[in-house]
Amino acid sequence: MSSDVRFTDFKSDAQPTWCPGCGDFGTMNGMMKALASTGNHPDDTFIVAGIGCSGKIGTYMHSYALHGVHGRALPVGTGVKLANPDLEVMVAGGDGDGYSIGAGHFVHAVRRNVDMSYIVMDNRIYGLTKGQASPTSREDFETATTPEGPKQPPVNPMALALAAGGTFIAQSFSSDAQRHAEIVQEAIEHDGFGFVNVFSPCVTFNDVDTYEYFRDSLVDVEESDHDPTDRDDAKEAIFETGAEYQGVIYREDEAVSYTEQHGVDANMADIPDGAPDGATDLVREFY
Amino acid sequence: MYSDFNWAIGGEAGDGINSTGKIFAQALSRAGRHVFTSKDFASRIRGGYTAYKIRTAVEPVESIVDRLDLLIALTPRTIDENLDDLHEGSVIVYDGERTTMQNVEIPDEMLGLDVPLKRLAEEAGGAIMRNVVALGAACEAAAFPIDNLDSALQKRFGDKGSAIVENNQTAARAGQDYVRDSYADREFGYDLECTDADYVLLNGDEAIGMGAIAGGCRFYAGYPITPATDVMEYLTGRIERWGGHVVQAEDELSAINIALGAARAGARAMTATSGPGIDLMTETFGLVATSETPLVICNVMRSGPSTGMPTKQEQGDLNAMLYGGHGEVPRFVLAPTTVAECFHRTVEAFNLAEKYQIPVYLTADLSLAVTEQTYDPDEFDMDAVEIARGRVVDEESVAEWQADDGKFKPHAVTEDGVSPRTIPGTSGGAHMTTGLEHDEFGRRTEDGGMRVEQVDKRARKVDTAREREAFEPREFGDPAADDLVLTWGSSEGAMREALELLDERGVSVRFLSVPYVYPRPDLTEAVAAADRVVVAECNATGQFADLVEYDTLTRVERINKYDGVRFAADELADAVAAALDDDTTTTEVHA
Ligand SMILES: Cc1ncc(C[n+]2csc(CCOP(=O)(O)OP(=O)(O)O)c2C)c(N)n1
Ligand code: SF4
Ligand SMILES: [Mg+2]
C-alpha cells in the first residue's frame, strides 16, 4: 500500500453537521490519523457506520463505506472482511447502536474475533434522537424518558468484551488526540477484533459526562504498572477500582483471528465467468 | 397393475427412518429407476411418527399419490397412519418379535410379512442394522435385484470401512432369504424392473446449494431453521473448495447483514431462511434494496404464521416477500417449480441480483426442500452455466462514472436504471452508500427532486429487466384447451401428473407453471383466451390468485390447500375437475 497517504485523504468533502464541540469530531480525526499511519488507503478501506449522530461518520470520511441499519454495523463489517480479507475494515457507531439494539451482535463479534476494528463513540446518551438514556448512561441520569434516571446500572463495555472473550479491549478519550489516535492505531494493528470504546462527549444532551468530567477523572493505564497482557490486571482495572480508564486494558497477543482460524483468505469477488472448475464433481456426488 | 410403485418406511423419530429411506431411494436410482420421495411428519394422531416415502417408476415421477404398495412398519401406529393409502395386496413388513408389534393386526386383504428384523440383524453383526434387514425383505417382496441395495449401502457406509459395508450387505441378505424361505408360496405381484440409465438423486435444498456454487456464490451467512438448514449444511464443507466460506450467524438480523457486507465487498453472497427468519431479515431488506446491493435471499417456506407448523408445507409467504418492509422499493421474487429448477433458478438469481443490483428472493418450500428426486445428470450441465456480473466498472472504466472532481457515482441516474458498481479495492471507486435516501454519490439527501430521480431510477431497473429477460411461464397440457390452470412454485409436479389423470377422464386443460412471481410473465392473453381459469396453491387466501386477478382484471377459480401437506396428483386432479364442474370459486382441499 502506498505510504504517501495523508490522513486528510480519508476526509470527504461533506461538511459535518455535528454540533460545534461534539466529541465525534475528535474521535473521527483520530480514526483518520490511525488509518493513514497504518498505511491504509481509502480505496482499500471499508468503513461501516451505525445509526446515530456517531453514524454520520461514514459520510464525513472518504473510503468504501456503508451506513446501514441501527445496531447492525458489526455484522456488515464481518461480511466485508470475510469476503475480502485484504480490505481494512473499520466499524463505528454509538453506545446505543452497539450496546443496546446491537448488543447481541457485539457479544458475537467479540467472540468471533474477525480482524477488524470497532470504534464505539460513547457519549452515554442517545444524541440523534435528542437526549434519551443510553445503556451507558448513569443510573441517576435524568432525561425526558427517565425523569428520575434509568435506575439500572450502566452497561460496562470493557466487562462485556472481556466476558465475551475479547482479544483487544481499549478505551480512549476523543479530546486526548494523541493517545486516542495511538490506541485506535493499536486496535487496527491487532490481529483480531480491535475494540475501542471512545468517550466522545455530547455537548448538547449530556451535562454530566462532559469534557471536564473525563479530563478530571480519566486514569491512563500506561501511567501505572498495568500489564495489558495480564488478564488479572485487566479484571482488576475493569471490576475493582471503579475508575474511568483510558488505554489498552486487555490484549491477547497470541490470539488467532477468525480468518486465520478458518483459512479464509480469498478475495471472493474474483470468480470465473462460468461454473468453477470441478463443479461437475458436485453432480457426481449425487449418483 | 400400476406402472409406479409406492414404498414407505415408518416409525418413531429416532428409528433411523430418513437414512434408511434414503438408502432405498439410492438403490432404486442406481437401478436406473426414477424416484420421487417425500417425508411424512403428518401425524393424524400425535407427534413422534415419521415416515419416508418413495414413489418409483421407470418413467419420471413428479408427485406423491395416495397409494402405498409396500410398507415397512416399525410401530403399530405406522400402519394406522397409512390405512387410507394401503390397499388390497399391499405388503406390510414388520417384526412380530418386537414387543410393541406382537399383537399387530394386518388387515385381511393385505399381506403381512413377519420378519424377525432385530434377531436377523444381531446375527449379521448388530441390532442397529435392523432396518437394513427390512430393506432386504422389501427387495424380495418387490422382486428388486439386491445388488442395487449393495451398491447403495457401499455409498452410505463406504467411509466407515469395508467391514461395516459387508455386515450391512449380509443383514440385507438375511432379510431377503427369510422372506424367500418363509413366504415361498406367496405371490406379491411386484416386479421392479431395472434400466441402464444413470441418475443422480438430490433434494431441492441441495439443488439450491449446488446452483449457488455453480453460479459463483462464495459466501453464505445463515441461522439454522427448518426447512432451509440443508442449504447451509450442503454448502458447508463444499464451498471452501473454491475459496468460499459459510458463517453461522447469531440470528437472522445478523445473517442478512453479514451477507450484505460480503456482497458490498463484491462477493456473490446468499442467505437462506424460512418464515420467522424472513420476518427478522425484513428489517435490513430495505437497506439491501435501497443501497442497490446484489443479494440472494432464499426463503424455504413452511407453514406460518409465527412458529406455525414448522415441518409442514405451505406457500404462505408470497405477500411477505412482495410487500414486506416499510416504504416502497423493488425486489425480484423467483419461485423454482421443481428440484431441478431449484438449481437453474438459483444460478439465475445470482445473475439477476448483480445485473440489476437488487435483492432477489429465491423461494422454495418444504415440499421441494425435502423431496429427493432423480434426474439425468445432464440436467445439471455445468458447462452451460453463464455468469453475468452486470455493470461492474474497473480501474480503466471508472473515470466514465466520476464527477469532475473525481468522485465516483454509485447511484448514477441512468436510462436503464442500472448504476455502475465498483468492487472495493478498485482505485478511484471509493464511495459510500446508505439506507438514507441519497444522491448519485451515495450521500444523504432530502432534496425532493433527487428523491424522485432515485425512486424512479430504482423502479426503472424492473422495466429494464422485463425488456431484457425472459420471465416466461412453463407450458404444459393442451395449449388449445378451453380451460387454464395456473400454479406457482412447487405445485408443478403434482399438476403435471394431474393432467394425465384428467386426460383419462376426458378433461383437457392448458397448464402454466409460473417460476417468476416478480417480475412475472404477462398472463393477460392466456387468461383472456380461457373460458375458466383455476389457480391452485398451498395457502388459504390465494395470494397468487390475487395477483392474477389484479393483473388480468379477471376473476379466477381458486384451489387452496393449507392443511400442511402438499398436493397429491390424484387429489389435485379431483379438485381441478370439481372447480371446472361447478361455479363455486374456492375449493379447499384437505387430505
Ligand atoms: C430500528 C430503529 N429504531 C430506532 C431508531 C431511532 N434512533 C436513531 S439513532 C438512535 C440512538 C442513537 O444513540 P447512539 O447509538 O448512542 O448514537 P448517538 O446519536 O448518541 O451518537 C435511535 C434510537 C432507528 N433509527 N432505527
Ligand atoms: S447531539 Fe450530541 S452527539 Fe449529536 S452532534 Fe450534537 S453534540 Fe454530538
Ligand atoms: Mg450515544
CSV table of N, CA, C and O in Angstrom, one decimal, chain B residues 59-152:
chain,number,residue,atom,x,y,z
B,59,GLU,N,-40.6,-44.5,-15.8
B,59,GLU,CA,-40.8,-43.2,-16.3
B,59,GLU,C,-40.6,-42.1,-15.2
B,59,GLU,O,-40.7,-42.5,-14.0
B,60,PRO,N,-40.3,-40.9,-15.5
B,60,PRO,CA,-40.2,-39.9,-14.5
B,60,PRO,C,-41.4,-39.8,-13.6
B,60,PRO,O,-42.5,-39.9,-14.1
B,61,VAL,N,-41.2,-39.6,-12.3
B,61,VAL,CA,-42.3,-39.4,-11.3
B,61,VAL,C,-42.1,-38.0,-10.7
B,61,VAL,O,-41.0,-37.6,-10.3
B,62,GLU,N,-43.2,-37.3,-10.6
B,62,GLU,CA,-43.1,-35.9,-10.1
B,62,GLU,C,-44.0,-35.5,-9.0
B,62,GLU,O,-44.2,-34.4,-8.7
B,63,SER,N,-44.7,-36.5,-8.4
B,63,SER,CA,-45.7,-36.2,-7.4
B,63,SER,C,-45.8,-37.3,-6.5
B,63,SER,O,-45.5,-38.5,-6.8
B,64,ILE,N,-46.4,-37.0,-5.3
B,64,ILE,CA,-46.8,-38.1,-4.4
B,64,ILE,C,-48.2,-38.5,-4.9
B,64,ILE,O,-48.9,-37.8,-5.6
B,65,VAL,N,-48.7,-39.8,-4.5
B,65,VAL,CA,-50.0,-40.2,-4.8
B,65,VAL,C,-50.5,-40.8,-3.5
B,65,VAL,O,-49.8,-41.1,-2.6
B,66,ASP,N,-51.8,-41.0,-3.4
B,66,ASP,CA,-52.4,-41.6,-2.2
B,66,ASP,C,-52.5,-43.1,-2.3
B,66,ASP,O,-53.6,-43.7,-2.2
B,67,ARG,N,-51.4,-43.7,-2.5
B,67,ARG,CA,-51.4,-45.2,-2.6
B,67,ARG,C,-50.1,-45.7,-2.1
B,67,ARG,O,-49.0,-45.2,-2.5
B,68,LEU,N,-50.2,-46.8,-1.3
B,68,LEU,CA,-49.0,-47.3,-0.8
B,68,LEU,C,-49.0,-48.8,-1.0
B,68,LEU,O,-49.9,-49.5,-0.7
B,69,ASP,N,-47.9,-49.3,-1.7
B,69,ASP,CA,-47.8,-50.7,-2.1
B,69,ASP,C,-47.1,-51.6,-1.1
B,69,ASP,O,-47.4,-52.8,-0.9
B,70,LEU,N,-46.0,-51.0,-0.5
B,70,LEU,CA,-45.2,-51.8,0.4
B,70,LEU,C,-44.8,-50.9,1.6
B,70,LEU,O,-44.3,-49.8,1.4
B,71,LEU,N,-45.1,-51.3,2.8
B,71,LEU,CA,-44.8,-50.5,4.0
B,71,LEU,C,-44.0,-51.3,4.9
B,71,LEU,O,-44.3,-52.4,5.3
B,72,ILE,N,-42.9,-50.7,5.3
B,72,ILE,CA,-42.1,-51.3,6.5
B,72,ILE,C,-42.6,-50.6,7.7
B,72,ILE,O,-42.4,-49.4,7.8
B,73,ALA,N,-43.2,-51.3,8.6
B,73,ALA,CA,-43.8,-50.7,9.8
B,73,ALA,C,-43.0,-51.0,11.0
B,73,ALA,O,-43.0,-52.2,11.4
B,74,LEU,N,-42.4,-50.1,11.6
B,74,LEU,CA,-41.6,-50.3,12.8
B,74,LEU,C,-42.5,-50.2,14.0
B,74,LEU,O,-42.1,-50.6,15.1
B,75,THR,N,-43.6,-49.5,13.9
B,75,THR,CA,-44.5,-49.4,15.0
B,75,THR,C,-45.9,-49.7,14.5
B,75,THR,O,-46.2,-49.5,13.3
B,76,PRO,N,-46.8,-50.1,15.5
B,76,PRO,CA,-48.2,-50.3,15.1
B,76,PRO,C,-48.8,-49.0,14.5
B,76,PRO,O,-49.7,-49.1,13.5
B,77,ARG,N,-48.5,-47.9,15.0
B,77,ARG,CA,-49.0,-46.6,14.5
B,77,ARG,C,-48.8,-46.4,13.1
B,77,ARG,O,-49.5,-45.7,12.4
B,78,THR,N,-47.6,-46.9,12.6
B,78,THR,CA,-47.3,-46.7,11.2
B,78,THR,C,-48.3,-47.2,10.3
B,78,THR,O,-48.7,-46.7,9.3
B,79,ILE,N,-48.9,-48.4,10.7
B,79,ILE,CA,-50.0,-49.0,9.9
B,79,ILE,C,-51.2,-48.1,10.0
B,79,ILE,O,-51.8,-47.8,9.0
B,80,ASP,N,-51.6,-47.7,11.2
B,80,ASP,CA,-52.8,-46.9,11.4
B,80,ASP,C,-52.7,-45.6,10.6
B,80,ASP,O,-53.7,-45.2,9.9
B,81,GLU,N,-51.5,-45.0,10.6
B,81,GLU,CA,-51.4,-43.7,9.9
B,81,GLU,C,-51.6,-43.8,8.4
B,81,GLU,O,-51.9,-42.9,7.8
B,82,ASN,N,-51.3,-45.0,7.9
B,82,ASN,CA,-51.3,-45.2,6.4
B,82,ASN,C,-52.5,-46.0,5.9
B,82,ASN,O,-52.5,-46.3,4.7
B,83,LEU,N,-53.5,-46.3,6.8
B,83,LEU,CA,-54.6,-47.1,6.4
B,83,LEU,C,-55.3,-46.7,5.1
B,83,LEU,O,-55.7,-47.4,4.3
B,84,ASP,N,-55.5,-45.3,5.0
B,84,ASP,CA,-56.2,-44.8,3.8
B,84,ASP,C,-55.5,-45.1,2.5
B,84,ASP,O,-56.1,-45.2,1.5
B,85,ASP,N,-54.1,-45.2,2.6
B,85,ASP,CA,-53.4,-45.4,1.4
B,85,ASP,C,-53.1,-46.8,1.1
B,85,ASP,O,-52.8,-47.2,-0.1
B,86,LEU,N,-53.1,-47.6,2.1
B,86,LEU,CA,-52.8,-49.1,1.8
B,86,LEU,C,-54.1,-49.7,1.1
B,86,LEU,O,-55.2,-49.2,1.2
B,87,HIS,N,-53.8,-50.7,0.4
B,87,HIS,CA,-54.9,-51.3,-0.5
B,87,HIS,C,-54.9,-52.8,-0.5
B,87,HIS,O,-53.9,-53.4,0.1
B,88,GLU,N,-55.8,-53.4,-1.2
B,88,GLU,CA,-55.8,-54.9,-1.3
B,88,GLU,C,-54.5,-55.3,-2.0
B,88,GLU,O,-54.1,-54.7,-3.0
B,89,GLY,N,-53.7,-56.2,-1.3
B,89,GLY,CA,-52.5,-56.6,-1.9
B,89,GLY,C,-51.3,-55.9,-1.4
B,89,GLY,O,-50.1,-56.2,-1.8
B,90,SER,N,-51.5,-54.8,-0.7
B,90,SER,CA,-50.3,-54.1,-0.1
B,90,SER,C,-49.5,-55.0,0.8
B,90,SER,O,-50.1,-55.8,1.5
B,91,VAL,N,-48.2,-54.9,0.8
B,91,VAL,CA,-47.4,-55.7,1.6
B,91,VAL,C,-46.9,-54.9,2.8
B,91,VAL,O,-46.5,-53.7,2.7
B,92,ILE,N,-47.0,-55.5,4.0
B,92,ILE,CA,-46.6,-54.8,5.2
B,92,ILE,C,-45.5,-55.7,5.9
B,92,ILE,O,-45.7,-56.8,6.3
B,93,VAL,N,-44.2,-55.1,6.0
B,93,VAL,CA,-43.1,-55.8,6.6
B,93,VAL,C,-43.1,-55.4,8.0
B,93,VAL,O,-43.1,-54.2,8.3
B,94,TYR,N,-43.0,-56.3,9.0
B,94,TYR,CA,-43.0,-55.9,10.4
B,94,TYR,C,-42.2,-57.0,11.2
B,94,TYR,O,-42.0,-58.1,10.7
B,95,ASP,N,-41.8,-56.7,12.4
B,95,ASP,CA,-41.1,-57.6,13.2
B,95,ASP,C,-42.0,-58.0,14.4
B,95,ASP,O,-42.2,-57.3,15.4
B,96,GLY,N,-42.6,-59.2,14.2
B,96,GLY,CA,-43.6,-59.7,15.2
B,96,GLY,C,-42.9,-60.0,16.5
B,96,GLY,O,-43.6,-60.3,17.5
B,97,GLU,N,-41.6,-60.1,16.5
B,97,GLU,CA,-40.9,-60.3,17.8
B,97,GLU,C,-40.7,-59.1,18.6
B,97,GLU,O,-40.3,-59.1,19.8
B,98,ARG,N,-40.9,-57.9,18.0
B,98,ARG,CA,-40.8,-56.6,18.7
B,98,ARG,C,-42.0,-56.5,19.7
B,98,ARG,O,-43.1,-56.7,19.2
B,99,THR,N,-41.8,-56.2,20.9
B,99,THR,CA,-42.8,-56.2,21.9
B,99,THR,C,-44.1,-55.5,21.4
B,99,THR,O,-45.2,-56.0,21.5
B,100,THR,N,-43.8,-54.3,20.9
B,100,THR,CA,-45.0,-53.5,20.5
B,100,THR,C,-45.7,-54.0,19.3
B,100,THR,O,-46.8,-53.6,19.0
B,101,MET,N,-45.1,-54.9,18.5
B,101,MET,CA,-45.7,-55.4,17.3
B,101,MET,C,-46.3,-56.7,17.4
B,101,MET,O,-46.8,-57.3,16.5
B,102,GLN,N,-46.3,-57.3,18.7
B,102,GLN,CA,-46.7,-58.7,18.8
B,102,GLN,C,-48.2,-58.9,18.5
B,102,GLN,O,-48.6,-59.9,17.9
B,103,ASN,N,-49.0,-57.9,18.9
B,103,ASN,CA,-50.4,-58.1,18.6
B,103,ASN,C,-50.9,-57.3,17.5
B,103,ASN,O,-52.1,-57.0,17.3
B,104,VAL,N,-50.0,-56.9,16.6
B,104,VAL,CA,-50.4,-56.0,15.5
B,104,VAL,C,-51.4,-56.8,14.5
B,104,VAL,O,-51.2,-58.0,14.3
B,105,GLU,N,-52.3,-56.1,14.1
B,105,GLU,CA,-53.3,-56.7,13.2
B,105,GLU,C,-53.1,-56.2,11.7
B,105,GLU,O,-53.2,-55.0,11.5
B,106,ILE,N,-52.8,-57.2,10.9
B,106,ILE,CA,-52.6,-56.8,9.5
B,106,ILE,C,-54.0,-57.0,8.8
B,106,ILE,O,-54.6,-58.1,8.9
B,107,PRO,N,-54.5,-55.9,8.2
B,107,PRO,CA,-55.9,-56.1,7.6
B,107,PRO,C,-55.9,-57.3,6.6
B,107,PRO,O,-54.9,-57.6,5.9
B,108,ASP,N,-57.0,-57.9,6.6
B,108,ASP,CA,-57.2,-59.2,5.9
B,108,ASP,C,-56.7,-59.2,4.4
B,108,ASP,O,-56.1,-60.1,4.0
B,109,GLU,N,-57.1,-58.1,3.7
B,109,GLU,CA,-56.8,-58.1,2.3
B,109,GLU,C,-55.3,-57.8,2.0
B,109,GLU,O,-54.9,-57.8,0.9
B,110,MET,N,-54.5,-57.6,3.0
B,110,MET,CA,-53.1,-57.2,2.8
B,110,MET,C,-52.2,-58.4,3.2
B,110,MET,O,-52.6,-59.3,3.9
B,111,LEU,N,-50.9,-58.3,2.7
B,111,LEU,CA,-50.0,-59.4,3.0
B,111,LEU,C,-49.0,-59.0,4.1
B,111,LEU,O,-48.2,-58.1,3.8
B,112,GLY,N,-49.1,-59.5,5.2
B,112,GLY,CA,-48.2,-59.2,6.3
B,112,GLY,C,-47.0,-60.1,6.2
B,112,GLY,O,-47.1,-61.3,6.1
B,113,LEU,N,-45.8,-59.5,6.2
B,113,LEU,CA,-44.5,-60.3,6.3
B,113,LEU,C,-43.9,-60.1,7.6
B,113,LEU,O,-43.4,-59.1,7.9
B,114,ASP,N,-44.0,-61.1,8.5
B,114,ASP,CA,-43.5,-61.1,9.8
B,114,ASP,C,-42.0,-61.5,9.7
B,114,ASP,O,-41.8,-62.7,9.6
B,115,VAL,N,-41.1,-60.6,9.8
B,115,VAL,CA,-39.7,-60.9,9.7
B,115,VAL,C,-39.0,-60.5,11.0
B,115,VAL,O,-39.1,-59.3,11.4
B,116,PRO,N,-38.2,-61.4,11.6
B,116,PRO,CA,-37.5,-61.0,12.9
B,116,PRO,C,-36.4,-60.1,12.6
B,116,PRO,O,-35.2,-60.5,12.6
B,117,LEU,N,-36.7,-58.8,12.4
B,117,LEU,CA,-35.7,-57.9,11.9
B,117,LEU,C,-34.5,-57.8,12.9
B,117,LEU,O,-33.3,-57.8,12.5
B,118,LYS,N,-34.8,-57.7,14.2
B,118,LYS,CA,-33.8,-57.4,15.1
B,118,LYS,C,-32.9,-58.7,15.3
B,118,LYS,O,-31.7,-58.6,15.3
B,119,ARG,N,-33.6,-59.8,15.3
B,119,ARG,CA,-32.8,-61.1,15.5
B,119,ARG,C,-31.9,-61.3,14.4
B,119,ARG,O,-30.7,-61.6,14.5
B,120,LEU,N,-32.4,-61.1,13.2
B,120,LEU,CA,-31.5,-61.4,12.0
B,120,LEU,C,-30.4,-60.3,11.9
B,120,LEU,O,-29.3,-60.7,11.5
B,121,ALA,N,-30.7,-59.1,12.4
B,121,ALA,CA,-29.6,-58.1,12.4
B,121,ALA,C,-28.5,-58.4,13.4
B,121,ALA,O,-27.3,-58.3,13.1
B,122,GLU,N,-28.9,-58.9,14.5
B,122,GLU,CA,-28.0,-59.3,15.5
B,122,GLU,C,-27.1,-60.4,15.0
B,122,GLU,O,-25.9,-60.4,15.2
B,123,GLU,N,-27.7,-61.4,14.3
B,123,GLU,CA,-26.9,-62.5,13.7
B,123,GLU,C,-25.9,-62.0,12.7
B,123,GLU,O,-24.8,-62.5,12.5
B,124,ALA,N,-26.3,-60.9,12.0
B,124,ALA,CA,-25.4,-60.3,11.0
B,124,ALA,C,-24.3,-59.4,11.5
B,124,ALA,O,-23.5,-59.0,10.8
B,125,GLY,N,-24.4,-59.1,12.8
B,125,GLY,CA,-23.4,-58.2,13.4
B,125,GLY,C,-23.9,-57.1,14.3
B,125,GLY,O,-23.1,-56.4,14.9
B,126,GLY,N,-25.2,-56.9,14.4
B,126,GLY,CA,-25.7,-55.8,15.3
B,126,GLY,C,-27.1,-55.4,15.1
B,126,GLY,O,-27.5,-55.3,13.9
B,127,ALA,N,-27.8,-55.2,16.2
B,127,ALA,CA,-29.2,-54.8,16.1
B,127,ALA,C,-29.5,-53.5,15.3
B,127,ALA,O,-30.5,-53.3,14.8
B,128,ILE,N,-28.4,-52.7,15.3
B,128,ILE,CA,-28.6,-51.4,14.6
B,128,ILE,C,-28.9,-51.6,13.1
B,128,ILE,O,-29.5,-50.7,12.5
B,129,MET,N,-28.6,-52.8,12.6
B,129,MET,CA,-28.9,-53.0,11.1
B,129,MET,C,-30.3,-53.5,10.9
B,129,MET,O,-30.6,-54.0,9.7
B,130,ARG,N,-31.1,-53.4,11.8
B,130,ARG,CA,-32.5,-54.0,11.7
B,130,ARG,C,-33.3,-53.4,10.5
B,130,ARG,O,-34.0,-54.1,9.8
B,131,ASN,N,-33.1,-52.1,10.3
B,131,ASN,CA,-33.8,-51.5,9.1
B,131,ASN,C,-33.3,-52.0,7.8
B,131,ASN,O,-34.0,-52.1,6.8
B,132,VAL,N,-32.0,-52.4,7.8
B,132,VAL,CA,-31.4,-52.9,6.6
B,132,VAL,C,-31.9,-54.3,6.3
B,132,VAL,O,-32.1,-54.6,5.1
B,133,VAL,N,-32.1,-55.1,7.3
B,133,VAL,CA,-32.8,-56.4,7.1
B,133,VAL,C,-34.1,-56.2,6.5
B,133,VAL,O,-34.5,-56.9,5.5
B,134,ALA,N,-34.8,-55.1,6.9
B,134,ALA,CA,-36.1,-54.9,6.3
B,134,ALA,C,-36.0,-54.5,4.9
B,134,ALA,O,-36.9,-54.8,4.0
B,135,LEU,N,-34.9,-53.7,4.5
B,135,LEU,CA,-34.7,-53.4,3.1
B,135,LEU,C,-34.5,-54.6,2.3
B,135,LEU,O,-35.0,-54.7,1.2
B,136,GLY,N,-33.8,-55.6,2.8
B,136,GLY,CA,-33.6,-56.8,2.1
B,136,GLY,C,-34.9,-57.6,1.9
B,136,GLY,O,-35.2,-58.1,0.8
B,137,ALA,N,-35.7,-57.6,2.9
B,137,ALA,CA,-37.0,-58.2,2.8
B,137,ALA,C,-37.9,-57.5,1.7
B,137,ALA,O,-38.5,-58.2,0.9
B,138,ALA,N,-37.8,-56.2,1.7
B,138,ALA,CA,-38.5,-55.4,0.7
B,138,ALA,C,-38.0,-55.7,-0.7
B,138,ALA,O,-38.9,-55.8,-1.6
B,139,CYS,N,-36.7,-55.9,-0.9
B,139,CYS,CA,-36.2,-56.3,-2.2
B,139,CYS,C,-36.8,-57.6,-2.7
B,139,CYS,O,-37.3,-57.7,-3.8
B,140,GLU,N,-37.0,-58.5,-1.8
B,140,GLU,CA,-37.5,-59.8,-2.1
B,140,GLU,C,-39.0,-59.7,-2.5
B,140,GLU,O,-39.4,-60.2,-3.6
B,141,ALA,N,-39.7,-59.0,-1.7
B,141,ALA,CA,-41.2,-58.8,-2.0
B,141,ALA,C,-41.4,-58.0,-3.2
B,141,ALA,O,-42.5,-58.3,-3.9
B,142,ALA,N,-40.5,-57.1,-3.6
B,142,ALA,CA,-40.8,-56.3,-4.7
B,142,ALA,C,-40.0,-56.8,-6.0
B,142,ALA,O,-40.0,-56.1,-7.0
B,143,ALA,N,-39.4,-58.0,-5.8
B,143,ALA,CA,-38.6,-58.6,-6.9
B,143,ALA,C,-37.6,-57.5,-7.5
B,143,ALA,O,-37.5,-57.3,-8.7
B,144,PHE,N,-36.9,-56.9,-6.5
B,144,PHE,CA,-35.9,-55.9,-6.9
B,144,PHE,C,-34.5,-56.5,-6.6
B,144,PHE,O,-34.2,-56.9,-5.5
B,145,PRO,N,-33.7,-56.5,-7.7
B,145,PRO,CA,-32.3,-57.1,-7.5
B,145,PRO,C,-31.5,-56.5,-6.4
B,145,PRO,O,-31.3,-55.2,-6.4
B,146,ILE,N,-31.1,-57.3,-5.5
B,146,ILE,CA,-30.5,-56.8,-4.3
B,146,ILE,C,-29.1,-56.2,-4.5
B,146,ILE,O,-28.6,-55.4,-3.6
B,147,ASP,N,-28.5,-56.5,-5.6
B,147,ASP,CA,-27.1,-55.8,-5.8
B,147,ASP,C,-27.2,-54.3,-5.9
B,147,ASP,O,-26.3,-53.6,-5.6
B,148,ASN,N,-28.4,-53.8,-6.2
B,148,ASN,CA,-28.6,-52.3,-6.2
B,148,ASN,C,-28.5,-51.8,-4.8
B,148,ASN,O,-28.0,-50.7,-4.5
B,149,LEU,N,-29.1,-52.6,-3.9
B,149,LEU,CA,-29.0,-52.2,-2.5
B,149,LEU,C,-27.6,-52.3,-2.0
B,149,LEU,O,-27.1,-51.4,-1.2
B,150,ASP,N,-26.9,-53.3,-2.4
B,150,ASP,CA,-25.4,-53.4,-2.0
B,150,ASP,C,-24.7,-52.1,-2.4
B,150,ASP,O,-23.9,-51.6,-1.6
B,151,SER,N,-25.0,-51.7,-3.6
B,151,SER,CA,-24.3,-50.5,-4.1
B,151,SER,C,-24.6,-49.3,-3.3
B,151,SER,O,-23.8,-48.4,-2.9
B,152,ALA,N,-25.9,-49.1,-2.9
B,152,ALA,CA,-26.3,-48.0,-2.1
B,152,ALA,C,-25.7,-48.1,-0.7
B,152,ALA,O,-25.4,-47.1,-0.1
